[in-house]
GROMACS .gro file of C-alpha atoms in nm:
model
  402
    1MET     CA    1   8.887  12.413   4.005
    2ALA     CA    2   8.671  12.301   4.299
    3ASN     CA    3   8.744  11.978   4.482
    4THR     CA    4   8.495  11.694   4.441
    5PHE     CA    5   8.400  11.514   4.763
    6THR     CA    6   8.113  11.307   4.623
    7SER     CA    7   8.280  10.976   4.707
    8VAL     CA    8   8.377  11.075   5.062
    9VAL     CA    9   8.065  11.253   5.187
   10ARG     CA   10   7.963  11.126   5.529
   11GLN     CA   11   7.712  10.844   5.514
   12HIS     CA   12   7.418  10.818   5.747
   13TRP     CA   13   7.388  10.466   5.887
   14GLU     CA   14   7.101  10.323   6.082
   15LEU     CA   15   7.210  10.282   6.443
   16ALA     CA   16   6.894  10.122   6.575
   17LEU     CA   17   7.057   9.778   6.594
   18GLN     CA   18   6.782   9.617   6.799
   19ARG     CA   19   6.517   9.729   6.554
   20ASN     CA   20   6.732   9.598   6.272
   21LEU     CA   21   6.762   9.260   6.442
   22GLU     CA   22   6.387   9.232   6.496
   23LYS     CA   23   6.320   9.334   6.135
   24HIS     CA   24   6.551   9.083   5.972
   25LEU     CA   25   6.597   8.782   6.201
   26VAL     CA   26   6.440   8.474   6.044
   27ALA     CA   27   6.417   8.341   6.399
   28MET     CA   28   6.176   8.620   6.500
   29ASP     CA   29   5.911   8.477   6.267
   30LEU     CA   30   5.965   8.110   6.349
   31ALA     CA   31   6.046   8.091   6.721
   32THR     CA   32   5.837   8.083   7.034
   33MET     CA   33   5.970   8.409   7.180
   34LYS     CA   34   5.993   8.424   7.559
   35VAL     CA   35   6.075   8.699   7.806
   36ILE     CA   36   6.286   8.597   8.105
   37ALA     CA   37   6.244   8.900   8.328
   38ASP     CA   38   6.443   8.772   8.625
   39GLY     CA   39   6.743   8.544   8.615
   40THR     CA   40   6.848   8.349   8.310
   41VAL     CA   41   6.646   8.022   8.319
   42LEU     CA   42   6.288   7.949   8.216
   43ASN     CA   43   6.149   7.605   8.303
   44ILE     CA   44   5.933   7.438   8.037
   45PRO     CA   45   5.738   7.154   8.204
   46ARG     CA   46   5.594   6.883   7.984
   47MET     CA   47   5.367   6.585   8.044
   48ALA     CA   48   5.359   6.252   7.864
   49PHE     CA   49   5.033   6.144   7.704
   50GLN     CA   50   4.827   5.903   7.914
   51SER     CA   51   4.721   5.564   7.778
   52VAL     CA   52   4.356   5.505   7.688
   53GLY     CA   53   4.209   5.196   7.852
   54SER     CA   54   3.869   5.028   7.860
   55TYR     CA   55   3.617   4.993   8.141
   56THR     CA   56   3.419   4.682   8.235
   57LYS     CA   57   3.107   4.726   8.445
   58TYR     CA   58   3.152   4.666   8.820
   59THR     CA   59   3.523   4.605   8.772
   60ASN     CA   60   3.797   4.810   8.931
   61VAL     CA   61   4.027   4.988   8.691
   62THR     CA   62   4.402   5.035   8.728
   63ILE     CA   63   4.475   5.398   8.793
   64GLY     CA   64   4.737   5.532   8.557
   65SER     CA   65   5.007   5.776   8.653
   66LEU     CA   66   5.109   6.113   8.520
   67THR     CA   67   5.464   6.132   8.391
   68THR     CA   68   5.623   6.475   8.382
   69ALA     CA   69   5.958   6.609   8.271
   70ASN     CA   70   6.115   6.949   8.229
   71ASP     CA   71   6.298   7.134   7.952
   72THR     CA   72   6.476   7.464   8.012
   73LEU     CA   73   6.542   7.778   7.813
   74THR     CA   74   6.859   7.948   7.934
   75ILE     CA   75   7.005   8.283   7.836
   76ASP     CA   76   7.360   8.158   7.812
   77THR     CA   77   7.517   8.320   7.506
   78THR     CA   78   7.672   8.665   7.483
   79SER     CA   79   7.770   8.758   7.129
   80MET     CA   80   8.004   9.056   7.106
   81ILE     CA   81   8.176   9.263   6.838
   82THR     CA   82   8.463   9.491   6.942
   83PHE     CA   83   8.680   9.753   6.775
   84PRO     CA   84   8.905  10.044   6.886
   85MET     CA   85   8.908  10.402   6.759
   86ASP     CA   86   9.171  10.667   6.831
   87LYS     CA   87   9.047  11.026   6.856
   88ILE     CA   88   9.331  11.135   6.626
   89ASP     CA   89   9.189  10.912   6.353
   90VAL     CA   90   8.842  11.053   6.416
   91GLY     CA   91   8.979  11.402   6.358
   92ASP     CA   92   9.194  11.311   6.059
   93ASN     CA   93   8.934  11.103   5.870
   94TYR     CA   94   8.672  11.297   5.680
   95ILE     CA   95   8.452  10.989   5.674
   96ASN     CA   96   8.313  10.885   6.012
   97VAL     CA   97   8.366  10.509   6.007
   98ILE     CA   98   8.210  10.439   6.348
   99PRO     CA   99   7.847  10.425   6.223
  100LYS     CA  100   7.947  10.188   5.942
  101ALA     CA  101   8.148   9.967   6.178
  102THR     CA  102   7.851   9.961   6.414
  103ALA     CA  103   7.610   9.866   6.135
  104ASN     CA  104   7.843   9.585   6.026
  105ALA     CA  105   7.848   9.462   6.385
  106GLY     CA  106   7.469   9.449   6.384
  107TYR     CA  107   7.477   9.234   6.070
  108LYS     CA  108   7.723   8.992   6.230
  109LEU     CA  109   7.511   8.966   6.546
  110ARG     CA  110   7.206   8.883   6.334
  111GLN     CA  111   7.409   8.622   6.151
  112GLN     CA  112   7.519   8.468   6.480
  113ILE     CA  113   7.168   8.448   6.627
  114ASP     CA  114   7.007   8.307   6.312
  115GLY     CA  115   7.297   8.062   6.271
  116ASN     CA  116   7.255   7.931   6.626
  117PHE     CA  117   6.877   7.918   6.586
  118LEU     CA  118   6.888   7.719   6.263
  119ALA     CA  119   7.158   7.489   6.405
  120GLN     CA  120   6.877   7.342   6.616
  121TYR     CA  121   6.819   7.110   6.318
  122SER     CA  122   7.048   6.871   6.507
  123ASN     CA  123   6.774   6.822   6.768
  124ALA     CA  124   6.509   6.716   6.515
  125SER     CA  125   6.349   6.377   6.583
  126ASN     CA  126   6.301   6.324   6.208
  127ILE     CA  127   6.567   6.305   5.934
  128TYR     CA  128   6.530   6.284   5.558
  129ASN     CA  129   6.835   6.166   5.361
  130VAL     CA  130   6.917   5.940   5.067
  131ASN     CA  131   6.750   5.650   5.253
  132GLY     CA  132   6.423   5.837   5.284
  133LEU     CA  133   6.238   5.957   5.593
  134ASN     CA  134   6.385   5.823   5.917
  135GLY     CA  135   6.573   5.550   5.731
  136ALA     CA  136   6.929   5.442   5.801
  137ALA     CA  137   7.200   5.705   5.836
  138GLY     CA  138   7.345   5.788   5.498
  139ALA     CA  139   7.440   6.046   5.241
  140PRO     CA  140   7.225   6.354   5.172
  141VAL     CA  141   6.941   6.328   4.924
  142VAL     CA  142   6.993   6.477   4.579
  143LEU     CA  143   6.696   6.687   4.465
  144SER     CA  144   6.591   6.605   4.109
  145THR     CA  145   6.384   6.815   3.870
  146GLY     CA  146   6.208   6.739   3.544
  147ALA     CA  147   6.007   6.429   3.464
  148SER     CA  148   6.178   6.225   3.739
  149GLN     CA  149   6.160   6.498   4.002
  150ASN     CA  150   6.160   6.387   4.367
  151ILE     CA  151   6.082   6.728   4.519
  152SER     CA  152   5.717   6.641   4.589
  153GLU     CA  153   5.822   6.317   4.757
  154VAL     CA  154   6.096   6.466   4.977
  155PHE     CA  155   5.896   6.762   5.103
  156GLY     CA  156   5.552   6.602   5.081
  157ASN     CA  157   5.644   6.295   5.287
  158SER     CA  158   5.820   6.509   5.545
  159GLN     CA  159   5.514   6.731   5.575
  160ALA     CA  160   5.286   6.425   5.602
  161LYS     CA  161   5.499   6.288   5.888
  162LEU     CA  162   5.466   6.609   6.088
  163ILE     CA  163   5.090   6.626   6.029
  164ASN     CA  164   5.058   6.261   6.130
  165ASP     CA  165   5.246   6.338   6.451
  166GLY     CA  166   5.005   6.617   6.543
  167ALA     CA  167   5.161   6.930   6.397
  168ASP     CA  168   4.919   7.206   6.297
  169ILE     CA  169   4.879   7.171   5.920
  170ASN     CA  170   4.831   7.548   5.893
  171ASN     CA  171   5.144   7.631   6.089
  172ILE     CA  172   5.415   7.420   5.920
  173CYS     CA  173   5.699   7.608   5.755
  174LEU     CA  174   5.998   7.523   5.539
  175VAL     CA  175   6.338   7.696   5.570
  176VAL     CA  176   6.572   7.664   5.271
  177ASP     CA  177   6.870   7.840   5.117
  178SER     CA  178   6.865   8.023   4.783
  179PHE     CA  179   6.981   7.719   4.583
  180VAL     CA  180   6.709   7.489   4.718
  181LEU     CA  181   6.456   7.768   4.670
  182ASN     CA  182   6.551   7.780   4.302
  183THR     CA  183   6.494   7.405   4.279
  184ILE     CA  184   6.153   7.427   4.447
  185ASN     CA  185   6.061   7.706   4.208
  186THR     CA  186   6.070   7.457   3.920
  187LEU     CA  187   5.736   7.335   4.058
  188GLY     CA  188   5.620   7.685   4.147
  189LEU     CA  189   5.560   7.874   4.470
  190GLU     CA  190   5.212   7.992   4.562
  191ASN     CA  191   5.190   8.352   4.676
  192GLY     CA  192   4.927   8.330   4.947
  193TYR     CA  193   4.956   8.698   5.039
  194GLN     CA  194   4.879   9.050   4.933
  195VAL     CA  195   5.190   9.252   4.852
  196ALA     CA  196   5.046   9.561   5.024
  197ASP     CA  197   4.960   9.369   5.340
  198GLU     CA  198   5.160   9.494   5.640
  199ALA     CA  199   5.191   9.145   5.788
  200TYR     CA  200   5.339   9.025   5.459
  201LEU     CA  201   5.591   9.310   5.453
  202THR     CA  202   5.712   9.212   5.801
  203LYS     CA  203   5.739   8.846   5.701
  204ALA     CA  204   5.917   8.934   5.377
  205GLN     CA  205   6.187   9.123   5.566
  206ARG     CA  206   6.248   8.805   5.764
  207GLY     CA  207   6.290   8.586   5.456
  208TYR     CA  208   5.932   8.484   5.363
  209LYS     CA  209   5.910   8.388   4.994
  210GLY     CA  210   5.564   8.239   4.947
  211GLN     CA  211   5.409   7.895   4.996
  212PHE     CA  212   5.485   7.544   4.876
  213LEU     CA  213   5.248   7.253   4.946
  214GLY     CA  214   5.059   7.496   5.169
  215MET     CA  215   5.367   7.568   5.384
  216ASP     CA  216   5.523   7.907   5.440
  217VAL     CA  217   5.869   7.905   5.276
  218TYR     CA  218   6.153   8.111   5.424
  219LEU     CA  219   6.487   8.188   5.264
  220ALA     CA  220   6.778   8.180   5.513
  221THR     CA  221   7.144   8.246   5.443
  222ASP     CA  222   7.256   8.101   5.777
  223LEU     CA  223   7.146   7.738   5.754
  224SER     CA  224   7.395   7.485   5.884
  225CYS     CA  225   7.608   7.299   5.632
  226SER     CA  226   7.839   7.004   5.693
  227VAL     CA  227   8.103   6.818   5.499
  228VAL     CA  228   8.351   6.539   5.573
  229LEU     CA  229   8.712   6.553   5.452
  230VAL     CA  230   8.872   6.210   5.425
  231MET     CA  231   9.244   6.237   5.496
  232ALA     CA  232   9.396   5.894   5.565
  233THR     CA  233   9.724   5.964   5.386
  234GLN     CA  234   9.982   6.223   5.481
  235PRO     CA  235   9.945   6.522   5.246
  236THR     CA  236  10.233   6.665   5.047
  237ALA     CA  237  10.359   7.020   5.094
  238GLY     CA  238  10.150   7.242   4.867
  239ASP     CA  239   9.833   7.030   4.890
  240THR     CA  240   9.532   7.254   4.954
  241ILE     CA  241   9.171   7.259   5.067
  242SER     CA  242   8.938   7.552   5.014
  243ILE     CA  243   8.624   7.642   5.208
  244LEU     CA  244   8.428   7.968   5.210
  245GLY     CA  245   8.674   8.116   4.962
  246GLN     CA  246   8.973   8.069   5.192
  247THR     CA  247   9.261   7.833   5.107
  248PHE     CA  248   9.444   7.617   5.360
  249THR     CA  249   9.782   7.485   5.243
  250ALA     CA  250   9.987   7.198   5.384
  251ALA     CA  251  10.337   7.326   5.459
  252SER     CA  252  10.666   7.212   5.610
  253PRO     CA  253  10.814   7.428   5.753
  254ILE     CA  254  10.511   7.637   5.842
  255GLY     CA  255  10.619   7.955   5.660
  256THR     CA  256  10.423   8.280   5.668
  257THR     CA  257  10.163   8.242   5.391
  258ALA     CA  258   9.806   8.299   5.507
  259GLY     CA  259   9.622   7.970   5.559
  260ASN     CA  260   9.930   7.747   5.592
  261PHE     CA  261   9.898   7.450   5.829
  262LEU     CA  262  10.192   7.239   5.943
  263ILE     CA  263  10.242   6.884   5.818
  264GLY     CA  264  10.275   6.686   6.141
  265ALA     CA  265  10.472   6.376   6.237
  266ASP     CA  266  10.191   6.161   6.093
  267VAL     CA  267   9.859   6.214   5.917
  268ASP     CA  268   9.665   6.219   6.247
  269ALA     CA  269   9.880   6.509   6.371
  270THR     CA  270   9.835   6.688   6.039
  271ARG     CA  271   9.454   6.665   6.061
  272VAL     CA  272   9.471   6.806   6.414
  273ASN     CA  273   9.675   7.099   6.283
  274LEU     CA  274   9.426   7.157   6.000
  275ALA     CA  275   9.136   7.148   6.248
  276ALA     CA  276   9.314   7.407   6.462
  277ALA     CA  277   9.373   7.625   6.154
  278ILE     CA  278   8.998   7.624   6.083
  279ASN     CA  279   8.880   7.663   6.444
  280ALA     CA  280   9.121   7.950   6.518
  281ALA     CA  281   9.136   8.097   6.168
  282GLY     CA  282   9.219   8.446   6.292
  283THR     CA  283   9.521   8.343   6.498
  284THR     CA  284   9.875   8.250   6.393
  285THR     CA  285  10.042   7.975   6.598
  286ALA     CA  286  10.334   7.737   6.564
  287THR     CA  287  10.115   7.500   6.360
  288HIS     CA  288   9.913   7.735   6.139
  289VAL     CA  289   9.898   8.085   5.989
  290ALA     CA  290   9.584   8.300   6.011
  291VAL     CA  291   9.370   8.328   5.696
  292THR     CA  292   9.318   8.660   5.518
  293ASP     CA  293   8.948   8.690   5.617
  294PRO     CA  294   8.881   8.516   5.950
  295SER     CA  295   8.541   8.688   5.993
  296LYS     CA  296   8.385   8.410   5.785
  297PHE     CA  297   8.507   8.148   6.032
  298LEU     CA  298   8.513   8.278   6.390
  299ASN     CA  299   8.207   8.149   6.580
  300PHE     CA  300   8.057   8.025   6.252
  301VAL     CA  301   8.275   7.732   6.136
  302SER     CA  302   8.406   7.438   6.339
  303ALA     CA  303   8.618   7.136   6.249
  304THR     CA  304   8.626   6.808   6.444
  305ASP     CA  305   8.893   6.543   6.390
  306SER     CA  306   8.813   6.170   6.401
  307PRO     CA  307   9.138   5.974   6.448
  308SER     CA  308   8.960   5.639   6.414
  309GLY     CA  309   8.787   5.740   6.092
  310ASP     CA  310   9.077   5.938   5.939
  311THR     CA  311   8.829   6.218   5.874
  312LEU     CA  312   8.770   6.582   5.954
  313THR     CA  313   8.408   6.697   5.986
  314ILE     CA  314   8.357   7.065   5.907
  315VAL     CA  315   8.032   7.244   6.000
  316SER     CA  316   7.931   7.597   5.900
  317LYS     CA  317   7.646   7.808   6.039
  318THR     CA  318   7.654   8.042   5.739
  319GLY     CA  319   7.532   7.813   5.464
  320ARG     CA  320   7.724   7.638   5.188
  321MET     CA  321   8.104   7.624   5.210
  322PHE     CA  322   8.176   7.520   4.848
  323PRO     CA  323   8.458   7.285   4.959
  324SER     CA  324   8.729   7.169   4.721
  325SER     CA  325   9.071   7.009   4.750
  326VAL     CA  326   9.385   6.963   4.546
  327MET     CA  327   9.568   6.666   4.691
  328THR     CA  328   9.863   6.461   4.565
  329ASN     CA  329   9.692   6.147   4.695
  330ALA     CA  330   9.352   6.129   4.527
  331SER     CA  331   9.201   5.934   4.819
  332ASN     CA  332   9.227   6.249   5.032
  333ASP     CA  333   8.911   6.432   4.930
  334PHE     CA  334   8.576   6.578   5.035
  335GLN     CA  335   8.262   6.369   5.060
  336ALA     CA  336   7.926   6.515   4.954
  337GLU     CA  337   7.839   6.843   5.126
  338THR     CA  338   7.505   6.863   5.310
  339ILE     CA  339   7.285   7.168   5.359
  340HIS     CA  340   7.050   7.115   5.654
  341CYS     CA  341   6.715   7.262   5.553
  342ILE     CA  342   6.442   7.255   5.814
  343MET     CA  343   6.072   7.173   5.808
  344MET     CA  344   5.890   7.235   6.133
  345GLU     CA  345   5.582   7.360   6.305
  346LYS     CA  346   5.637   7.727   6.381
  347GLY     CA  347   5.724   7.777   6.746
  348SER     CA  348   5.903   7.444   6.781
  349ILE     CA  349   6.223   7.626   6.875
  350TRP     CA  350   6.214   7.861   7.174
  351MET     CA  351   6.426   8.175   7.202
  352ALA     CA  352   6.478   8.458   7.449
  353LEU     CA  353   6.658   8.787   7.383
  354ARG     CA  354   6.783   8.977   7.688
  355ASN     CA  355   6.698   9.346   7.661
  356ASN     CA  356   6.832   9.540   7.362
  357VAL     CA  357   7.159   9.532   7.175
  358THR     CA  358   7.405   9.722   7.394
  359ILE     CA  359   7.679   9.956   7.273
  360ASP     CA  360   7.938  10.021   7.544
  361GLU     CA  361   8.227  10.264   7.507
  362ARG     CA  362   8.537  10.243   7.728
  363ASP     CA  363   8.823  10.494   7.712
  364GLU     CA  364   9.179  10.372   7.752
  365PRO     CA  365   9.341  10.542   8.056
  366LEU     CA  366   9.677  10.621   7.892
  367SER     CA  367   9.582  10.693   7.531
  368LEU     CA  368   9.319  10.863   7.317
  369VAL     CA  369   9.170  10.528   7.219
  370THR     CA  370   8.805  10.442   7.280
  371ASN     CA  371   8.713  10.073   7.272
  372TYR     CA  372   8.366   9.988   7.144
  373PHE     CA  373   8.177   9.680   7.269
  374ILE     CA  374   7.858   9.588   7.083
  375TYR     CA  375   7.680   9.287   7.227
  376THR     CA  376   7.357   9.105   7.288
  377ARG     CA  377   7.254   8.814   7.512
  378PHE     CA  378   7.021   8.535   7.408
  379GLY     CA  379   6.923   8.175   7.467
  380ILE     CA  380   6.781   7.908   7.234
  381THR     CA  381   6.642   7.561   7.302
  382THR     CA  382   6.413   7.303   7.142
  383PRO     CA  383   6.174   7.133   7.388
  384GLN     CA  384   6.087   6.769   7.328
  385GLU     CA  385   5.755   6.852   7.163
  386GLY     CA  386   5.940   7.082   6.923
  387LYS     CA  387   6.193   6.811   6.839
  388ASP     CA  388   5.909   6.578   6.744
  389ARG     CA  389   5.765   6.841   6.510
  390MET     CA  390   6.081   6.909   6.315
  391VAL     CA  391   6.253   6.742   6.018
  392ASP     CA  392   6.623   6.777   5.935
  393LEU     CA  393   6.617   6.777   5.555
  394GLN     CA  394   6.968   6.664   5.459
  395ILE     CA  395   7.004   6.786   5.100
  396GLN     CA  396   7.317   6.751   4.891
  397SER     CA  397   7.465   7.094   4.823
  398LYS     CA  398   7.781   6.972   4.646
  399SER     CA  399   7.866   6.628   4.515
  400ALA     CA  400   8.155   6.425   4.650
  401GLU     CA  401   8.496   6.469   4.491
  402SER     CA  402   8.613   6.176   4.281
   0.00000   0.00000   0.00000
């Protein structure tokens, strides 16, 4: 009987990583793309608007002054994926895993660039939350559907603010995640394109989904998301929090179970240990054990402790974290999670990519191992004019725990 190799036939994977980036980066459709041919810094001069005065016949006027300032776009980030491969494995394995590993690296690089690009929400001059547009700081707004829907108000007022501030009404876009897109769809998206149109096909690959209130709507999986964990009371061994499908467990002693973090001398020390477990999720130390899948965390998730507030703020650049906790003390819990959708005039955020994605191979001198380095260099900034033409839409993505 003949052997069947259907499931192990070599796969052909696209290796044109740069082309893949340019095809699928949401940022490529929304950014002002710049080329920095020499060096790493591009100066972006700006000038304040002059005041309009009045003139009286035969009377000297006061000469106004020009006020200038400067923003900069700097190529300052090198994102890299690495992996080793021994030539013995290459010969022994019927499946060539290098193309697949390389393709996965390209996906992670795209995720990193889009995540950093969309994290520019934090520079927006305008914020919409539960207190409305540019009201007091507060909880995220909850989108409502049905007869009492507030979707038109949230997005309509934000759009009106940008138009009032001088944004091009025909160039405003909205970036949302799949859950918010579903909510918007209750009111209906307008197409505004021809499916066979080449320009549409390019936009669709970069997340374009149609129009809402005349704005281009883009679906992004790498929007920033933030949540606050209140932990004012020392947790008990076995208490857990879960984010992005990974569980972190309070332990004393530390043990060896993936995701364990050490209960410290007091609750402040314990929060510090938990923050370290999240920020270095792929490393095992004296105070925490690495999680089973650190790829979801490294360079994408950060945790910041606030000793005075007895809180831990966790931010993700890969969308919703779906946080949950099981705590002995019920006061230790997550507040409402916020997804930071963005409304802006296209081009508000500036970005530069340095050359193409580079694949570098380096052979070990004393073994048959080849190390692969896949990397790209880029820079992102939001000039002042871009900040003024952007709204951070703080939308509740998960309600607070009770």
